[in-house]
GROMACS .gro file of C-alpha atoms in nm:
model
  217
    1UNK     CA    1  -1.283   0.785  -2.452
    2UNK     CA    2  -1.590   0.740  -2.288
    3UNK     CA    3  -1.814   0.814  -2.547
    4UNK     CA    4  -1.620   0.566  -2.768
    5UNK     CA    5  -1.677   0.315  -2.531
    6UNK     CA    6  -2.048   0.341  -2.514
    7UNK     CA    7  -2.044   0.271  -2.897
    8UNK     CA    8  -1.849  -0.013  -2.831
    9UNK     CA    9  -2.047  -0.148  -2.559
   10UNK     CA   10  -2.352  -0.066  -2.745
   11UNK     CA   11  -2.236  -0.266  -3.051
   12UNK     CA   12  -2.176  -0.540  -2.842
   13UNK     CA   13  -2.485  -0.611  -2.696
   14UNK     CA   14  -2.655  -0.552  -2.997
   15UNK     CA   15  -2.440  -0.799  -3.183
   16UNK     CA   16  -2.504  -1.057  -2.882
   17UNK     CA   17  -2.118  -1.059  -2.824
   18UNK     CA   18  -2.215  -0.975  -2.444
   19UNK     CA   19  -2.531  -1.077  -2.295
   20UNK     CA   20  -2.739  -0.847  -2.102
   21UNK     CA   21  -2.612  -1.014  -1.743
   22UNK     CA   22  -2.237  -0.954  -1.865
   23UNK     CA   23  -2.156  -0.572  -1.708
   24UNK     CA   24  -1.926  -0.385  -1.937
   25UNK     CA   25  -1.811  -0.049  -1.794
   26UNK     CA   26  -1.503   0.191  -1.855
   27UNK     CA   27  -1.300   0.289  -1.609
   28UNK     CA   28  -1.146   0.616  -1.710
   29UNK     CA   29  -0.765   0.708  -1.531
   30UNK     CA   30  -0.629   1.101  -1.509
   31UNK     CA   31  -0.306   1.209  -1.594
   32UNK     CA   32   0.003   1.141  -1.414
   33UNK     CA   33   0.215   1.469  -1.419
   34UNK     CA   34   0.556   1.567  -1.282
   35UNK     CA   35   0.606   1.762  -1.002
   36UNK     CA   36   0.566   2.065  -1.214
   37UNK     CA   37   0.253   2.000  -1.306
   38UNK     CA   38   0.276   1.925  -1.646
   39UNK     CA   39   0.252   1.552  -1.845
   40UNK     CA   40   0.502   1.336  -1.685
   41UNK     CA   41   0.787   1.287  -1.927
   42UNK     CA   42   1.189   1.253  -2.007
   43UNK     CA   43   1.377   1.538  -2.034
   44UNK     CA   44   1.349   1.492  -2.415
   45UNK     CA   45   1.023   1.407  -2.400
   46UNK     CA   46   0.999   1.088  -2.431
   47UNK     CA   47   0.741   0.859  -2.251
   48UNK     CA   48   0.913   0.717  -1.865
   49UNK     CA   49   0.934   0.369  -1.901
   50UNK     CA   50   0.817   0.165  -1.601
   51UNK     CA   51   1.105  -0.015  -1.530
   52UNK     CA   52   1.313   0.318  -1.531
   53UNK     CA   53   1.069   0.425  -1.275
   54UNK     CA   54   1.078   0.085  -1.015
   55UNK     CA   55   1.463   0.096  -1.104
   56UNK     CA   56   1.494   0.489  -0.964
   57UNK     CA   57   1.247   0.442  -0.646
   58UNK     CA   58   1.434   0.118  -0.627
   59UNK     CA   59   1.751   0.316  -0.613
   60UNK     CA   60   1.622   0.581  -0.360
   61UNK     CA   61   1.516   0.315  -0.131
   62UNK     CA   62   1.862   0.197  -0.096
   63UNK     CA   63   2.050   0.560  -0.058
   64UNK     CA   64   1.759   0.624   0.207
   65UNK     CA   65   1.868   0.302   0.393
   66UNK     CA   66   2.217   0.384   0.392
   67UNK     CA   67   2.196   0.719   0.493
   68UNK     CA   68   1.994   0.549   0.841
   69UNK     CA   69   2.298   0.381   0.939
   70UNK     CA   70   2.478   0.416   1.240
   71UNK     CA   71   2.767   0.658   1.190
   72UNK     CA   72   3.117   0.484   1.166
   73UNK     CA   73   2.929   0.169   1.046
   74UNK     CA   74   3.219   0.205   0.710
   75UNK     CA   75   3.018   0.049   0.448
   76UNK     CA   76   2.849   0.184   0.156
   77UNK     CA   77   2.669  -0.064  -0.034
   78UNK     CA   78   2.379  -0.264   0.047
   79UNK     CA   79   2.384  -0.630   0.161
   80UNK     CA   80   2.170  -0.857  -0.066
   81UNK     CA   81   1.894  -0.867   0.231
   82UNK     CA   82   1.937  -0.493   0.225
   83UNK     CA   83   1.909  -0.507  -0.093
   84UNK     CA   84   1.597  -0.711  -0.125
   85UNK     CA   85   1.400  -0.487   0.138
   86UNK     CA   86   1.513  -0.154  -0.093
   87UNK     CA   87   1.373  -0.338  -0.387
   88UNK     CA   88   1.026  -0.389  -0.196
   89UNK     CA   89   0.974  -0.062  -0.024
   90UNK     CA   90   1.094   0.094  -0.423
   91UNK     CA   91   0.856  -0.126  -0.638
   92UNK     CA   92   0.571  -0.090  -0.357
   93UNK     CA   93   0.591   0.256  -0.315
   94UNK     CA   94   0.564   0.316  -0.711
   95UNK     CA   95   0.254   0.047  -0.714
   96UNK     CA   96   0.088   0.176  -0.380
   97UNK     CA   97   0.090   0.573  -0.474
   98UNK     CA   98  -0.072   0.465  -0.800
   99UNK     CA   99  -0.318   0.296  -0.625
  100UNK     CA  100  -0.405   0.555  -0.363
  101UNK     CA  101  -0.511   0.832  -0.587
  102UNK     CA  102  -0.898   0.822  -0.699
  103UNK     CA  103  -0.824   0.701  -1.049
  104UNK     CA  104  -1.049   1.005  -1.215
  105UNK     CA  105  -0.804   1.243  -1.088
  106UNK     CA  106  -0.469   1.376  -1.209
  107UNK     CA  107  -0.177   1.318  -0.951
  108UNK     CA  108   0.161   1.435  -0.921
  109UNK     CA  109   0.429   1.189  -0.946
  110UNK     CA  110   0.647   1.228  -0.664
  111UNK     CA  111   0.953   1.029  -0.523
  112UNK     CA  112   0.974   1.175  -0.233
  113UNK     CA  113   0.600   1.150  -0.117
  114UNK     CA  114   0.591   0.825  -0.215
  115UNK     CA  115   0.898   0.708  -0.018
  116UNK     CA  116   0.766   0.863   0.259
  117UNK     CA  117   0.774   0.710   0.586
  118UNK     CA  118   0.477   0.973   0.713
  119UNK     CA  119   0.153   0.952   0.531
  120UNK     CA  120  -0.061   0.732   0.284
  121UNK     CA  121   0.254   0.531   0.150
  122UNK     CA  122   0.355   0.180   0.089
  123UNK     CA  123   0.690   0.301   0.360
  124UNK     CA  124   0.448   0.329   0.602
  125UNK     CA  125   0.225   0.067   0.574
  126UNK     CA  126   0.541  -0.133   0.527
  127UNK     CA  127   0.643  -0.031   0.913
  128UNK     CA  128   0.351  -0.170   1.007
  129UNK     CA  129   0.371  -0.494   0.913
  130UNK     CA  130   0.739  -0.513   1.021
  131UNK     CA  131   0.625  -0.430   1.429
  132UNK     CA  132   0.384  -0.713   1.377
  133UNK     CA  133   0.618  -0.931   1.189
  134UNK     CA  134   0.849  -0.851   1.524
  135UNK     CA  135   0.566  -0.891   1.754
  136UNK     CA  136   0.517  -1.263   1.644
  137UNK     CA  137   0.904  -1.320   1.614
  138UNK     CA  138   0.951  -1.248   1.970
  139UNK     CA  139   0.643  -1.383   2.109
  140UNK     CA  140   0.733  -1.747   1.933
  141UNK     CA  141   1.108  -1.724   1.931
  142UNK     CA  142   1.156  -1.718   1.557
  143UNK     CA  143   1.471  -1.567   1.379
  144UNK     CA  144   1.510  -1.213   1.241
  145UNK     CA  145   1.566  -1.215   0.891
  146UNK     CA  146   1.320  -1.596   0.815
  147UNK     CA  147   0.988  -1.603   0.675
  148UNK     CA  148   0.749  -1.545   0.951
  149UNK     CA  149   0.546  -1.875   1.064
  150UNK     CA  150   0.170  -1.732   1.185
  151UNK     CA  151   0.075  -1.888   1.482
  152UNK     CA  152  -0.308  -2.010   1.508
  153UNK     CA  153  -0.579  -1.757   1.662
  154UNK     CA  154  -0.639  -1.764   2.035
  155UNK     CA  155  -0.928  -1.915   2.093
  156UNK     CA  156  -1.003  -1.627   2.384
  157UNK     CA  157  -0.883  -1.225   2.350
  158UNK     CA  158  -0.948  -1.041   2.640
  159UNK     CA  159  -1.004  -0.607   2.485
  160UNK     CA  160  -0.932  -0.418   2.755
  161UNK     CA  161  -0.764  -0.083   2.632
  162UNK     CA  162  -0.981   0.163   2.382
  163UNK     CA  163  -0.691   0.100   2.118
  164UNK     CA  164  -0.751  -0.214   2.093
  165UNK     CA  165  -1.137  -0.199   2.056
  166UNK     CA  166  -1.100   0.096   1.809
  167UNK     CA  167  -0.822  -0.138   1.600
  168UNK     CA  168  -1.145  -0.436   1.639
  169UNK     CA  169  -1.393  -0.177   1.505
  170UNK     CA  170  -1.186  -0.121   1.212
  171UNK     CA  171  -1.056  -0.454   1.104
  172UNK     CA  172  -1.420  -0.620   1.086
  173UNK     CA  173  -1.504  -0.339   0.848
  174UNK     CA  174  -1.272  -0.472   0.564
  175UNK     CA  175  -1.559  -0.693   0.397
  176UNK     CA  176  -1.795  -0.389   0.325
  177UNK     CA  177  -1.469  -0.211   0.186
  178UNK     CA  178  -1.383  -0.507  -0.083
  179UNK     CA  179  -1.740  -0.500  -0.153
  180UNK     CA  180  -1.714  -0.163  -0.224
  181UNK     CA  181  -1.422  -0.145  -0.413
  182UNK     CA  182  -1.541  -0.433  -0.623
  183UNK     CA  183  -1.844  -0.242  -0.702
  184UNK     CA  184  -1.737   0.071  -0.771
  185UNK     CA  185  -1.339   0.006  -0.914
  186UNK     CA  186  -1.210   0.286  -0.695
  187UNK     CA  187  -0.881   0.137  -0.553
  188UNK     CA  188  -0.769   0.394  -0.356
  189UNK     CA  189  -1.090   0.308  -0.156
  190UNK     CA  190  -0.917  -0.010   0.051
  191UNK     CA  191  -0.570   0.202   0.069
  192UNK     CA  192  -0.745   0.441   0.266
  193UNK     CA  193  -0.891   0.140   0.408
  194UNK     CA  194  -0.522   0.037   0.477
  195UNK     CA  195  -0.390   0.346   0.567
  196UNK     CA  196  -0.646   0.431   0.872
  197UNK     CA  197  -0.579   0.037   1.032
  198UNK     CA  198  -0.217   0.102   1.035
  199UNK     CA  199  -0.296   0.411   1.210
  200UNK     CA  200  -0.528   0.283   1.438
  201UNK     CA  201  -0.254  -0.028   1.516
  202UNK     CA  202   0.029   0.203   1.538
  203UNK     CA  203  -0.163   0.370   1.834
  204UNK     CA  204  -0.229   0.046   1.965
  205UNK     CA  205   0.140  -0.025   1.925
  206UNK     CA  206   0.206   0.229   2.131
  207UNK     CA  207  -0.022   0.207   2.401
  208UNK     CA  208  -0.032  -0.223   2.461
  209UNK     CA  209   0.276  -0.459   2.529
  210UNK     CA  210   0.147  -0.751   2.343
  211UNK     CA  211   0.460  -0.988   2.446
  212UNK     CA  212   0.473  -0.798   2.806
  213UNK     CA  213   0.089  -0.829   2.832
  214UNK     CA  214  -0.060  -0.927   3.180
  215UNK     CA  215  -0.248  -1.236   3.043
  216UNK     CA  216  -0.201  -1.474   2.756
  217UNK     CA  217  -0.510  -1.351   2.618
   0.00000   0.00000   0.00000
């Protein structure tokens, strides 16, 4: 592939089809193979279609969910917001362990890393965002289960825990990293990027009462 697209690229700047200042470069993908090892595949052979693939993690998602329930809760189907929040963590897992593998490289498809709630995963950085979603809930008295309303920056933040300044240290880092990514198409780059700020505000999490905090700041 990548010698054919040198000939193609070369024709087209010899042809004028794209000028000097356009950049044309190929951005090569491994294999994605089963958890065997081998080229990912039905059992027949056939190519997986996407959709089968969102449908099963989608699927997954759900069981997991149920299985989390309190015992004696008696029911065992999902509710439609159930439903809805197996659907994202599914579809985002699939899209987010595609995205966090260095594109050059072969990777092993996996359900159950990718549904992980440990790890590099879309699970995890999905937890994440639902402490801060319940963070901002509480602080401004909004209602579980409607679109969160962002409140407007403080115009003062008062750091005074290491978490916090390590968190700080991170976040104004995420320019460089979409420069980076921009420049070099890697991806898995700015989940990396992702994955170490969740990290980082997980510890913070756990360490700072943001609601319970001594000062409004």
């Amino acid at each position: 592939q990548s010698q054919h697209f040198e000939m193609v690229f070369a024709a087209a700047r010899k042809s004028g089809f794209a000028p000097d200042e356009t950049r044309l470069e190929h951005v090569p993908f491994g294999l994605v193979q089963g958890e065997d090892g081998k080229k990912f595949a039905t059992r027949s052979g056939d190519t997986v279609r996407l959709r089968d693939l969102l449908d099963e993690a989608t699927r997954i998602a759900g069981e997991d969910m149920l299985s989390r329930r309190p015992d004696g809760d008696g029911s065992d189907s999902l509710s439609d917001d159930e439903a809805d929040v197996a659907r994202t963590v599914g579809i985002g897992a699939v899209k987010y362990a595609d995205l966090s593998m260095n594109r050059e490289s072969n990777y092993r498809f996996s359900y159950g890393r990718m549904l992980s709630l440990n790890g590099n995963t879309a699970p995890y950085m999905l937890y994440a965002y639902a402490r801060i979603c319940g963070i901002v809930r509480r602080a401004t008295g909004q209602e579980e289960g409607t679109p969160v309303v962002w409140p407007e920056p403080a115009g003062r933040i008062v750091v005074s825990d290491d978490t916090e300044r390590q968190l700080i240290r991170n976040l104004v880092k995420l320019p460089d990293v979409l420069g980076e990514v921009e420049a070099d198409l890697f991806p898995n780059r700015l989940c990396d990027y992702l994955f170490e700020t969740s990290q980082l505000f997980n510890k913070f999490y756990e360490k700072c009462s943001v609601n319970n905090a001594e000062t409004p700041e």
